PDB file of C-alpha atoms in Angstrom:
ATOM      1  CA  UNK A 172      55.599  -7.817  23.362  1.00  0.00           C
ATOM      2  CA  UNK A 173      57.632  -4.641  23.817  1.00  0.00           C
ATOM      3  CA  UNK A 174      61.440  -5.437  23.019  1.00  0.00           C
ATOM      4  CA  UNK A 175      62.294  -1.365  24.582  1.00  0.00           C
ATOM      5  CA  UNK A 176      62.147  -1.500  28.369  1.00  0.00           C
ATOM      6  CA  UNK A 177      61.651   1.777  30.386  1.00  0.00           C
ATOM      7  CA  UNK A 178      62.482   1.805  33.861  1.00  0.00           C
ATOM      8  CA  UNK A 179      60.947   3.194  36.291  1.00  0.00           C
ATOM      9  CA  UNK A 180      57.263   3.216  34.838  1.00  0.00           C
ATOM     10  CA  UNK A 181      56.386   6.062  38.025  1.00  0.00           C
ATOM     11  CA  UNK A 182      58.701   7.930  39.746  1.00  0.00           C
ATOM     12  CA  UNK A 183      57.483  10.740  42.550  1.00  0.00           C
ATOM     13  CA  UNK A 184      60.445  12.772  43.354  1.00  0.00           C
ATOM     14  CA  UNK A 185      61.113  16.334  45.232  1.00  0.00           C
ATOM     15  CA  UNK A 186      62.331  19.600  43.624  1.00  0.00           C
ATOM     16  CA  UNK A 187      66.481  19.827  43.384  1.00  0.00           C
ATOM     17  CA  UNK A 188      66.912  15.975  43.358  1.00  0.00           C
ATOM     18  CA  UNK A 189      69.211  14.176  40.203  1.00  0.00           C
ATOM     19  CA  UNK A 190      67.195  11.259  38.295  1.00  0.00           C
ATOM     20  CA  UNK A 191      67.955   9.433  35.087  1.00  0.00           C
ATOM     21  CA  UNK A 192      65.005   7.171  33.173  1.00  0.00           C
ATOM     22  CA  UNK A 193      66.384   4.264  31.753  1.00  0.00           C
ATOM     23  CA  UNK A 194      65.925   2.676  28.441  1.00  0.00           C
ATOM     24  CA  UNK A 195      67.111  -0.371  26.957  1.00  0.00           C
ATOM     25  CA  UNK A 196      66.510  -2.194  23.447  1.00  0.00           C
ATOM     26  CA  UNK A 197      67.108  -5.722  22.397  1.00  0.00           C
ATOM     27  CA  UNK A 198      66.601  -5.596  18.920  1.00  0.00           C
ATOM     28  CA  UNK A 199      70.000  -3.885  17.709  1.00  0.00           C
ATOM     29  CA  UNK A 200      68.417  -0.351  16.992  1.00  0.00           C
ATOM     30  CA  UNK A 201      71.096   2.170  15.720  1.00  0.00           C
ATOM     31  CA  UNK A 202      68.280   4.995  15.752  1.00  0.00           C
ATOM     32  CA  UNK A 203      66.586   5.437  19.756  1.00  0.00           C
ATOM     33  CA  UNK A 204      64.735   8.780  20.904  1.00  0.00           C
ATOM     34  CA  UNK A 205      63.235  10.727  23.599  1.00  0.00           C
ATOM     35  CA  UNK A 206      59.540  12.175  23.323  1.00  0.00           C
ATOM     36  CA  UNK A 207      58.246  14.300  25.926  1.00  0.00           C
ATOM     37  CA  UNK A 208      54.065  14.214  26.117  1.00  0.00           C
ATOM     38  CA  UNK A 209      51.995  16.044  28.771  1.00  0.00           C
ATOM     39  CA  UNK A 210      48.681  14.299  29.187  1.00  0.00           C
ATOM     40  CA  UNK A 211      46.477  14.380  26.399  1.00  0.00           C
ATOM     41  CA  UNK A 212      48.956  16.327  24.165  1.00  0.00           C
ATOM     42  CA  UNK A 213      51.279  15.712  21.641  1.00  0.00           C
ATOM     43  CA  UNK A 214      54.766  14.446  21.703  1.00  0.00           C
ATOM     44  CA  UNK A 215      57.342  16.434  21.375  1.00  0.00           C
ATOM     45  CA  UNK A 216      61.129  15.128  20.336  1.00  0.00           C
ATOM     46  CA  UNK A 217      63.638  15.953  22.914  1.00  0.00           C
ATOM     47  CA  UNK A 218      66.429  13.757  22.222  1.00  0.00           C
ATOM     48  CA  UNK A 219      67.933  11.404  19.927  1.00  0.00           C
ATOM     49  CA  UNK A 220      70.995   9.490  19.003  1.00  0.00           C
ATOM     50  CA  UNK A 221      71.216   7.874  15.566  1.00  0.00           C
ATOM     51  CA  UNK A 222      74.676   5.497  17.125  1.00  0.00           C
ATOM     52  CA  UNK A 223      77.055   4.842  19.710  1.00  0.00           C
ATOM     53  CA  UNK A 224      78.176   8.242  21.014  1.00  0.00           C
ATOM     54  CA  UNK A 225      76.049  10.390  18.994  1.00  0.00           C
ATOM     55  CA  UNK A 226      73.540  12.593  20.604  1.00  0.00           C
ATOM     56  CA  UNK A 227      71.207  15.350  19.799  1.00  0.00           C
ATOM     57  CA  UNK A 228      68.739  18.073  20.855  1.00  0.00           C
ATOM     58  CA  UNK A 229      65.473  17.720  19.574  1.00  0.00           C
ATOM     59  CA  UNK A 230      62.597  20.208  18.636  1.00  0.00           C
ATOM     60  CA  UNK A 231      61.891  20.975  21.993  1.00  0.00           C
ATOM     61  CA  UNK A 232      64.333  22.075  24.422  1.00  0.00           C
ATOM     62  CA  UNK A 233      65.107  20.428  27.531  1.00  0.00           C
ATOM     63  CA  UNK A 234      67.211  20.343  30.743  1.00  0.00           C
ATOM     64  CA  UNK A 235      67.598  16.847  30.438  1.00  0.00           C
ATOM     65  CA  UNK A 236      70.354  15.221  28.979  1.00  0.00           C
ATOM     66  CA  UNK A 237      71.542  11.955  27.286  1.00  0.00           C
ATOM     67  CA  UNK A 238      74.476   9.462  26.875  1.00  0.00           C
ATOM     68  CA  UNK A 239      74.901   6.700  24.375  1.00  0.00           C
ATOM     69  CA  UNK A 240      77.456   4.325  25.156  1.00  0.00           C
ATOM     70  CA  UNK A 241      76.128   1.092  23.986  1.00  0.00           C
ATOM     71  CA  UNK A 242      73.557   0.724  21.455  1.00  0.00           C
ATOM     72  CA  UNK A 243      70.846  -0.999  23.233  1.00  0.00           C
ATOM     73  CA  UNK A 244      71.000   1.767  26.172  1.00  0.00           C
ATOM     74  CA  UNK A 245      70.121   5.622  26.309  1.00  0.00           C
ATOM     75  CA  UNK A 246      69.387   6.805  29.338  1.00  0.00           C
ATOM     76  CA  UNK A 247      68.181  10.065  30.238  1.00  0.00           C
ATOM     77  CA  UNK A 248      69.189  12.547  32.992  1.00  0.00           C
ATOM     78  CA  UNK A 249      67.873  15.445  34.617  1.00  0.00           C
ATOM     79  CA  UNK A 250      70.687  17.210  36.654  1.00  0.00           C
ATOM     80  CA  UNK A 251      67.739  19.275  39.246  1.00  0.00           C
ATOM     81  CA  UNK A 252      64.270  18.151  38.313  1.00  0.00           C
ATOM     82  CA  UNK A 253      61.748  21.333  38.761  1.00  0.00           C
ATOM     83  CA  UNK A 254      57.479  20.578  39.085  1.00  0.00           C
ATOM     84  CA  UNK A 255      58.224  22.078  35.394  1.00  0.00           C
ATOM     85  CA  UNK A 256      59.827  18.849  34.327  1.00  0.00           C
ATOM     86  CA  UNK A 257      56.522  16.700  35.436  1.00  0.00           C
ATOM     87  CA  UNK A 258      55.246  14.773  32.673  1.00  0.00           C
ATOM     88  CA  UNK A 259      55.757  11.253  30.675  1.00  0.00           C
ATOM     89  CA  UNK A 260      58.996  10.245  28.890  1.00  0.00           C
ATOM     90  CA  UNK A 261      58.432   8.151  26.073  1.00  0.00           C
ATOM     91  CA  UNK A 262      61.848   6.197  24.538  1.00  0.00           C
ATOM     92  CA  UNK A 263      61.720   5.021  21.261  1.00  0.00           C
ATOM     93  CA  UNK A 264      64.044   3.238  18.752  1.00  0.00           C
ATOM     94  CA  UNK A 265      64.084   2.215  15.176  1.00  0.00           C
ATOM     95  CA  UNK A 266      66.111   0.217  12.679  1.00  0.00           C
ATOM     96  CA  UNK A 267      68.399   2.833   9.958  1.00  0.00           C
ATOM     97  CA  UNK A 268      68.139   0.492   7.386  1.00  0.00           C
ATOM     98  CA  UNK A 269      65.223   1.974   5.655  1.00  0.00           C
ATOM     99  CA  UNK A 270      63.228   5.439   5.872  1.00  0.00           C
ATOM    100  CA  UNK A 271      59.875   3.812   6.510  1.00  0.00           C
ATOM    101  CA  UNK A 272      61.283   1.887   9.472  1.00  0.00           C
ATOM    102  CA  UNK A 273      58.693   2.257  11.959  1.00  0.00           C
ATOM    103  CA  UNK A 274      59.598   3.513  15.439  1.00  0.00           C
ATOM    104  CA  UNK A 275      59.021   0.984  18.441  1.00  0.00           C
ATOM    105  CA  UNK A 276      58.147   3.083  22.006  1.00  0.00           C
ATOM    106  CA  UNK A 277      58.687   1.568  25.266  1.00  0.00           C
ATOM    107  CA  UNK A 278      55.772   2.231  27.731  1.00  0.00           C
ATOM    108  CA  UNK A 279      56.915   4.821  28.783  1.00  0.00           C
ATOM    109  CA  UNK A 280      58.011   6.861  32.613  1.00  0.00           C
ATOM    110  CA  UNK A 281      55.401   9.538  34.477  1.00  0.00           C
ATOM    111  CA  UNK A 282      57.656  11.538  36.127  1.00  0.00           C
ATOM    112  CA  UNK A 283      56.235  13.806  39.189  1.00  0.00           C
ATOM    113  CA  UNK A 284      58.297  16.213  40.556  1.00  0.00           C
ATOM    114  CA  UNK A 285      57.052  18.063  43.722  1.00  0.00           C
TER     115      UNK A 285
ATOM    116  CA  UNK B 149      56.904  23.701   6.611  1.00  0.00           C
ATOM    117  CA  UNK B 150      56.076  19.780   6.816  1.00  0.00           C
ATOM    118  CA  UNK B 151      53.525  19.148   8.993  1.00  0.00           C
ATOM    119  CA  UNK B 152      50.832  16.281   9.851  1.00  0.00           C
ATOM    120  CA  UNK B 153      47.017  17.609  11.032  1.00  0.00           C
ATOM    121  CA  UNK B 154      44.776  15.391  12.875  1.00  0.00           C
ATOM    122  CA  UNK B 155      41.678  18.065  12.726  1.00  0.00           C
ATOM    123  CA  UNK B 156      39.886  15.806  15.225  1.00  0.00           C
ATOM    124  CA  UNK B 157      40.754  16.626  19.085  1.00  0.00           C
ATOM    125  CA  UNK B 158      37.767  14.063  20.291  1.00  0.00           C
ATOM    126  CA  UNK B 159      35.526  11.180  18.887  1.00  0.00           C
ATOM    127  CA  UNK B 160      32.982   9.686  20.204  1.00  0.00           C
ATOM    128  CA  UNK B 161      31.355   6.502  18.639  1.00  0.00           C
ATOM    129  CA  UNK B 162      29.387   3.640  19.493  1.00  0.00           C
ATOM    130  CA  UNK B 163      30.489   0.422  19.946  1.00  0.00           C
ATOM    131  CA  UNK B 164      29.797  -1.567  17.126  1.00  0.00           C
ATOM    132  CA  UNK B 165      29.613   1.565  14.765  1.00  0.00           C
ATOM    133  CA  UNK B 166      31.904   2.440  12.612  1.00  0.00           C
ATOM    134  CA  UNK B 167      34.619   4.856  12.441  1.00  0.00           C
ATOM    135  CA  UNK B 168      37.320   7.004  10.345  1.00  0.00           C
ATOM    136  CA  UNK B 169      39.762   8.926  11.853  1.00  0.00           C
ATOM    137  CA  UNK B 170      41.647  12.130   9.287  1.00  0.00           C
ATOM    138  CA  UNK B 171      44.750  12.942   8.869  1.00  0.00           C
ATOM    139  CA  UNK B 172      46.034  15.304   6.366  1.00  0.00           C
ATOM    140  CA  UNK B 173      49.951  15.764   5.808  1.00  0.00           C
ATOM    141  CA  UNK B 174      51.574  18.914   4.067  1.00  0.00           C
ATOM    142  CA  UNK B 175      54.631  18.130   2.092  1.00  0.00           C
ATOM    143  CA  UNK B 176      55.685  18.294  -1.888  1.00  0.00           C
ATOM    144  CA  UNK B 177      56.254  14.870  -2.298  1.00  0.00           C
ATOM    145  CA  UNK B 178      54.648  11.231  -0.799  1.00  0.00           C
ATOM    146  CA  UNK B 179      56.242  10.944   2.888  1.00  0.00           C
ATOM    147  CA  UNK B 180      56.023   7.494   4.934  1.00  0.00           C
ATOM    148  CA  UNK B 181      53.026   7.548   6.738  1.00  0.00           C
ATOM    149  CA  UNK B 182      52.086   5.704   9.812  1.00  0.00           C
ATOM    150  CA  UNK B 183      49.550   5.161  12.323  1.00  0.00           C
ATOM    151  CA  UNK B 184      50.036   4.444  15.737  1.00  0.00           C
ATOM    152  CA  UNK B 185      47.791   3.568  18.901  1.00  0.00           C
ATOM    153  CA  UNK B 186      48.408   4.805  22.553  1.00  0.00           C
ATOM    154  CA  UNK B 187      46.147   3.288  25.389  1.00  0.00           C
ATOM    155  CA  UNK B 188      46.481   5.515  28.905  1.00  0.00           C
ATOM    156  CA  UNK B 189      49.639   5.337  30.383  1.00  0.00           C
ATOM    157  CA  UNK B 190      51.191   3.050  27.840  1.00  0.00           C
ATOM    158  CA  UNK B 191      53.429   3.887  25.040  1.00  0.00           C
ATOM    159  CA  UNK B 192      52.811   3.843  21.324  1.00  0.00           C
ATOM    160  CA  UNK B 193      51.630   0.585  19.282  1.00  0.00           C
ATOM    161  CA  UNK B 194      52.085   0.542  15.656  1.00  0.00           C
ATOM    162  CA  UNK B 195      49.056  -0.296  13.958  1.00  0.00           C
ATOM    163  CA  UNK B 196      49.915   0.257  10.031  1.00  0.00           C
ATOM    164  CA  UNK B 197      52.253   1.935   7.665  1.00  0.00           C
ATOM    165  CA  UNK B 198      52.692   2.925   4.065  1.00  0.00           C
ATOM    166  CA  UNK B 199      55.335   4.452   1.798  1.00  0.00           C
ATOM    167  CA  UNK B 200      54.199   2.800  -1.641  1.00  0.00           C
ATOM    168  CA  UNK B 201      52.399   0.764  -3.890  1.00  0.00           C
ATOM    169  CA  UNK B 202      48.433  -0.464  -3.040  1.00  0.00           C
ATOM    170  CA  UNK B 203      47.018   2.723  -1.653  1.00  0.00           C
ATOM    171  CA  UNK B 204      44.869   0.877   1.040  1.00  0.00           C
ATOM    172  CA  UNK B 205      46.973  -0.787   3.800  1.00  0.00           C
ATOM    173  CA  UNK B 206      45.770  -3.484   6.200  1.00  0.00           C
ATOM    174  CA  UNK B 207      46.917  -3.410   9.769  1.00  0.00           C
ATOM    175  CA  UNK B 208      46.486  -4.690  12.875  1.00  0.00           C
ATOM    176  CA  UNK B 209      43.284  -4.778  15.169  1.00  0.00           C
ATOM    177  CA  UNK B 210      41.379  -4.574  12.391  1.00  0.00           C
ATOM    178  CA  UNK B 211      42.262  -1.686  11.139  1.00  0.00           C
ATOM    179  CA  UNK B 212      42.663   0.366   7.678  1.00  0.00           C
ATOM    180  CA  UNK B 213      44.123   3.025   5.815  1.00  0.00           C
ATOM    181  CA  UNK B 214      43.446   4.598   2.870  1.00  0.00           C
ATOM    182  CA  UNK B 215      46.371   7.104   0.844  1.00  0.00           C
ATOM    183  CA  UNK B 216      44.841   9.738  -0.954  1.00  0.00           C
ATOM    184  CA  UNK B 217      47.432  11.740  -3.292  1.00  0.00           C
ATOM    185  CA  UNK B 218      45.277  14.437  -4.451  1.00  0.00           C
ATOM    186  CA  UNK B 219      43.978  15.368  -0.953  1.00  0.00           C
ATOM    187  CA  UNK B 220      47.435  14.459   0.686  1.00  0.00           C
ATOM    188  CA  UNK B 221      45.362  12.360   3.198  1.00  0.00           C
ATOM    189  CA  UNK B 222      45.413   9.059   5.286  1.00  0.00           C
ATOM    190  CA  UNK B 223      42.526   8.836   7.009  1.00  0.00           C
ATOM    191  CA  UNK B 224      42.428   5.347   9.337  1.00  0.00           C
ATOM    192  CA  UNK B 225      39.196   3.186   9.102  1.00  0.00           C
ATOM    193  CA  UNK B 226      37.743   0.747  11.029  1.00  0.00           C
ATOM    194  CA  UNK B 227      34.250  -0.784   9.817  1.00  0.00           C
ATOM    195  CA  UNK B 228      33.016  -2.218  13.724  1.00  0.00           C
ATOM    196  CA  UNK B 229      34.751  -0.707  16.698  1.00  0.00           C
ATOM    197  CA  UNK B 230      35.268  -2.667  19.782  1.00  0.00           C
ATOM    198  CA  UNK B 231      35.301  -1.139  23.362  1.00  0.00           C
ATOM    199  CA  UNK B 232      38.748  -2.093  23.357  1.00  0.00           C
ATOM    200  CA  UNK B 233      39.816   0.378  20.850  1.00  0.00           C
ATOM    201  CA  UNK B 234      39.235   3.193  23.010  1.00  0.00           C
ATOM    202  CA  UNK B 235      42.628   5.373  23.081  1.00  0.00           C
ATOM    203  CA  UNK B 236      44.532   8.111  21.557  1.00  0.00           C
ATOM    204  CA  UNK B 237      45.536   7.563  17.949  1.00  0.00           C
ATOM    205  CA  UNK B 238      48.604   9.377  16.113  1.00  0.00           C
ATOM    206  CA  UNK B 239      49.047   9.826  12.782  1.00  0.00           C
ATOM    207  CA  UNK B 240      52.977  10.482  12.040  1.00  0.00           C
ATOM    208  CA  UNK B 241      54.834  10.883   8.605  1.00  0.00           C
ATOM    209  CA  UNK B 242      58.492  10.716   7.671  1.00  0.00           C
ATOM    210  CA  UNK B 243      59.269  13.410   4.920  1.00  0.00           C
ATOM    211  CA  UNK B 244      62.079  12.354   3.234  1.00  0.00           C
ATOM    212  CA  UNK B 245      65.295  11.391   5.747  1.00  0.00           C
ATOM    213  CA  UNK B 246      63.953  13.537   8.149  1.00  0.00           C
ATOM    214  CA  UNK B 247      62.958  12.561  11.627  1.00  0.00           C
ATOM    215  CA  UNK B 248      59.160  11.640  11.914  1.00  0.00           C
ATOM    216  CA  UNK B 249      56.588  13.878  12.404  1.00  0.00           C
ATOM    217  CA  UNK B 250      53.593  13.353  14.604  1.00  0.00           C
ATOM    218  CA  UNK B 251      50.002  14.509  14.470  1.00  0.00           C
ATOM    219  CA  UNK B 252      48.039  16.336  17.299  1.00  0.00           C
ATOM    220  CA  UNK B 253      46.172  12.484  18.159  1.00  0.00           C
ATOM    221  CA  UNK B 254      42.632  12.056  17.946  1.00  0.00           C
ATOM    222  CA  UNK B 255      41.140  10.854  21.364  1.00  0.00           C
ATOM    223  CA  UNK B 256      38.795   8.001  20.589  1.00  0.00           C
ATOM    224  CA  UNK B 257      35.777   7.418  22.726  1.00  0.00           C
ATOM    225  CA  UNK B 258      33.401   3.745  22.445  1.00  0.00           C
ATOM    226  CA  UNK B 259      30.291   4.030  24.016  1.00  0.00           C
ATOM    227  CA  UNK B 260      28.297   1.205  24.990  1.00  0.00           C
TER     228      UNK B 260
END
């Protein structure tokens, strides 16, 4: 039933390499973000973007970045993934029109970096 | 500082039983609150949400929540658990027009 699509759902890739996690959303969200959560733990905000070409750092920091040039897409990108950078992605969007608009997640991408 | 407390880490019921899961939120006024569901290696599922009026919500899979003012609570309920709902459960509040804040999660465990 998920209208947010993350792509790829596993990735395996080696130290030094460039890789950007896609996420899309059909359902005309202004508001999208990116969680980071390491197995079992909690997720932490890394990115969001409340409209087209607005972007910003989350609570936690990260060496990944973002771009949002049309409103159903936000990709992420991570110029030289480290083992450091191993965990899962989780992209997430909601509608501004209200404060108790609910956040819908995709499914999210386990990244492995070796 | 705002914050949302899940004091349970790990629960472990029996199928059939039934089962509450806290959460306690720290803020001067009501925030939205929300519940969500994660199953391994999926993302998060909504399963109920309140920011006024009837203090007990009704959600999806069965589920319940109950808003407590005076002990700035809302705890999630469920009165016969299924071995489907085994998963990790967040709690998550929205404190004014800030971003939303998530609980710890409470990893939920049905045995036969």
């Amino acid at each position: 039933e998920a209208d947010i699509y993350q792509t790829p759902r596993y990735l395996v890739i080696g130290t030094g390499k460039k890789i950007t996690l896609e996420c899309s959303q059909t359902m005309g969200h202004d508001k999208m973000y990116w969680y980071q959560q390491d197995p079992g733990m909690e997720l932490h905000l890394i990115h969001y973007s409340y409209g087209v070409n607005s972007t910003e750092k989350g609570d936690l920091s990260s060496e990944s970045t973002v771009s949002r040039i049309r409103t159903e897409h936000f990709p992420l990108t991570l110029e030289s993934a480290r083992p450091s950078h191993t965990s899962q992605y989780l992209c997430a969007s909601s509608n501004s029109g209200s404060a108790n608009s609910p956040l819908h997640f995709g499914n999210g991408t386990r990244l492995t970096v070796t | 500082a705002q914050s949302v407390t899940q004091p349970d880490i790990h629960i472990t019921v029996s199928e059939g039983a039934s089962l509450e899961l806290r959460c306690n939120y720290s803020y001067g006024a009501t925030p939205y609150l929300f519940w969500y569901v994660q199953s391994p290696g999926q993302g998060l599922q909504l399963l109920l949400k309140y920011f006024s009026g009837d203090t007990l919500v009704q959600g999806i899979k069965g589920f319940e929540a109950e808003f407590k003012r005076s002990q700035s609570s809302f705890n999630l309920r469920k009165p016969s658990v299924h071995w489907s709902d085994a998963a990790e459960y967040f709690c998550a509040a929205r404190f004014g027009n800030e971003k939303l804040t998530f609980g710890t999660g409470t990893r939920l465990t049905i045995i036969p």
